[in-house]
Amino acid sequence: MGCRKPAAGGIIMTRPIGKFHVSLTNILTVMFLALLPLMTGGRALADPVPDIKINGVDEITTLATGATFSATIQLDAAEQAGEPADWWIIAETPMGWYYYEYPDMWHGAGSMAGLLPAYQGPLFNLTEPLEVLRATGLPTGQYTFYFGVDTLVNGALDGDSLFYDGTAFTVVEAGSYALVDTDQETCYNSSNPISCPGSGESFYGQDAQHTGNAPRYTDNGDGTITDNVTDLMWQQDPGAKMTWDEAVDSADSFNLAGYTDWRLPTIKELYSLILFSGIDPSGYEGTDTTGLTPFMDVDYFDFEYGDTSTGDRIIDSQWTTSSVYNATVMNGQECFFGVNFADGRIKCYPTREKGYFTIYVRGNTGYGQNDFVDNGDGTITDNAAGLMWSQDDSGTGLNWQEALAWVEEQNVASYLGYSDWRLPNTKELQSIVDYARSPDVTDSAAIDPLFDVTLITNEAGQIDYPCYWSNTSHVNTGPAPGSGAAYVAFGRAMGYMNGQWMDVHGAGAQRSDPKIGDPNDWPTGHGPQGDAIRIYNYVRLVRDASGV
C-alpha cells in the first residue's frame, strides 16, 4: 500500500505505483559498503552530507502512541553541488519498507527490493529543514528513517556512490512508562506511625493514601524475573560485586535463559524496583541483618547487605546503572547514578575501582522515556507515564507538613481548574528527572525546560535549583521511624567535604531529610559526605492525567 503525506497529521492510504526488483543480498551489501567509510575514518570533505531528523533531533527517540512526529531532511551538497543524483528517503517500519516520492507521496514497498528513489536530479544545498512526513497514531514498534543521495543515477542503491544518514525511534503504548507503586502502606506524622488522616487534617495526602500500580512480578524459573507492570525482564541474582567498568564490559556478552539482548539498566529502569516498604538501617550498629527490611522485593530478587567482615558497612548495597552523570561530584570525580536498596536512596557513585551489585535487564527499551506535552494552561502532561504536572513549582520552600497542607490549599482553590492534585510519591517525582541536564553542564535544573523552576542560592553561595518533596516517608530503624521523608534534588546534591560545600551526589539524587527542624543545626551537613540537610523543600504538583 502507498501512503500520502497529508497537510497535518494522520496517514492517507492511496494506490501504489510500480516497483522494480533488486536482490535483497545486494541491497544489504551496498548498505554495508555505504557504512564502511564511516567506520574507516569518515567521508572526504568534498562529499555530500545528508541529514535526517525526527522531531528535530538526531538521537534515537521514543514516542508514545497518539504522539505526532515529524521527519525532516537537510543536505550539504559540498563540492558535488549540481551533480546528478538519486535522492533516497526510505523507512523501515513494523509494517514493512516504505519510500518517499517527491513532493508528497509515501509508498509501501513490502521489502527493500521494492524501494525507489524519491527524486532524480542535481544535488543542491538544502539548508532549511524540509518536512517529508508528519503523522500521528503510528502502530507500536521500531521505525528507522534514512535519507541518502547516490551520485550514480540508475534508480538503484550503489554502495560506492551512496551517502546517507539514518535515525530511529520507537513507538510505544501511551502509558508505557508505567510507574510501580512505592508499596508504602503506613501513614506517619513528623516522627511516628499514625492512623491515616482525612481531608483537612494534618498530614493528609501522603504516600500511603494514594495507590498506584501495585508491584507484580513473575518468577520465570530460569534465573529471570518479569516485572508485569513495566514489562521489563530482570536477572534474578546479582552474584558477587563487580566494578562499574566490569559491569559495563560484561553486558554485551551476558547470556541468561537463552537471551543475549541484556543491557545494564538506566537509573530509571533500576529505580522501578525500589519499594518504600523498606526500612533504612543507617545507624544500626549490629551485624545480624536477618531482621532488616531492604528496599526491594526479596521474595523475587536475591539481595545482600554489605559484608561487614570485609570492611563494608551494612548499607553498602549499591547497584550499578548505565546512567553516568554529565558533570562531576566531589571536586572532579566521575560517577554514575545508582540505587542503594539497603538504605533506599539514589546517589552518584564513583566509577573508579569499587565493588557494586549488578543485575542486567532486557525488554521495553523505551522504558523511562517521557513524552511531555505543554497543555498551554499551566500544566504539563507526560503521556508516557499518564501524569499531569504543574508547570510552576510552589515558589518557596516548605517543611514536609507544610508541603502537604499547601497541596490541600491548591485543591480547595481548584488550582488550574483541578482539585485532585497531590504531592507526588518519590517514584513519580524521580520519573521527571532529566539526567542529561545539570547546573554545571547545561546551566539548568535536571528537568525538561518546559517546566519552570525557582532559583535558589545553595550552601556554597551558588545559584542553584531546589530539591522537591515527595509524599513518601523514608522510614528508619531509630526511635522516631517516620521522622524523615524522601526528596529529589533537581539541582546540585550538596555536601560538606574537606572544609567546603560541593556537589557530592549529583542533580537527580534522591535523598531524605527530617520533616521538621532547623537546617542551621547541621552547619557542616550530616554523614560521611556531609550531606546538606534540606528541610525546606519545594513542591511540584501532580495528578493522574486521566482524572476529571
Coordinates of C-alpha atoms in Angstrom, one line a residue, residues 184 188 275-285 291-295 305 313-316 340-345 347 473-485 510-513 526 531:
Q184 CA 4.2 2.2 51.3
Y188 CA 3.3 8.9 59.6
L275 CA 10.0 -0.3 47.3
F276 CA 9.4 2.1 50.2
S277 CA 8.2 -0.6 52.5
G278 CA 11.9 -0.9 53.2
I279 CA 13.5 0.4 56.4
D280 CA 16.8 2.3 56.4
P281 CA 19.3 0.6 58.8
S282 CA 21.7 3.6 58.8
G283 CA 23.0 3.9 62.3
Y284 CA 22.3 0.3 63.1
E285 CA 25.3 -1.0 65.0
G291 CA 15.6 -8.6 61.0
L292 CA 16.2 -5.8 58.5
T293 CA 13.9 -4.9 55.6
P294 CA 15.6 -3.9 52.3
F295 CA 14.0 -1.6 49.7
Y305 CA 23.6 -6.2 52.6
R313 CA 29.0 -1.1 56.1
I314 CA 25.7 -2.9 56.3
I315 CA 24.3 -0.2 53.9
D316 CA 26.9 -0.8 51.3
N340 CA 21.1 1.7 47.2
F341 CA 18.5 -1.0 48.0
A342 CA 19.8 -1.2 51.6
D343 CA 19.1 2.4 52.6
G344 CA 16.6 3.5 49.9
R345 CA 18.4 6.3 48.0
K347 CA 23.3 8.8 44.8
S473 CA 8.2 8.8 54.3
H474 CA 11.7 7.4 54.5
V475 CA 11.4 5.0 57.4
N476 CA 14.3 4.2 59.6
T477 CA 15.2 1.8 62.4
G478 CA 15.5 4.5 65.1
P479 CA 13.2 5.6 67.9
A480 CA 11.3 8.0 65.5
P481 CA 10.9 5.8 62.4
G482 CA 8.8 8.3 60.5
S483 CA 11.0 11.4 61.1
G484 CA 12.3 11.6 57.5
A485 CA 10.8 12.0 54.1
Q510 CA 17.1 11.0 45.8
R511 CA 17.9 11.5 49.5
S512 CA 15.9 12.0 52.7
D513 CA 15.9 14.5 55.5
H526 CA 25.5 15.0 58.0
D531 CA 25.1 15.8 53.2

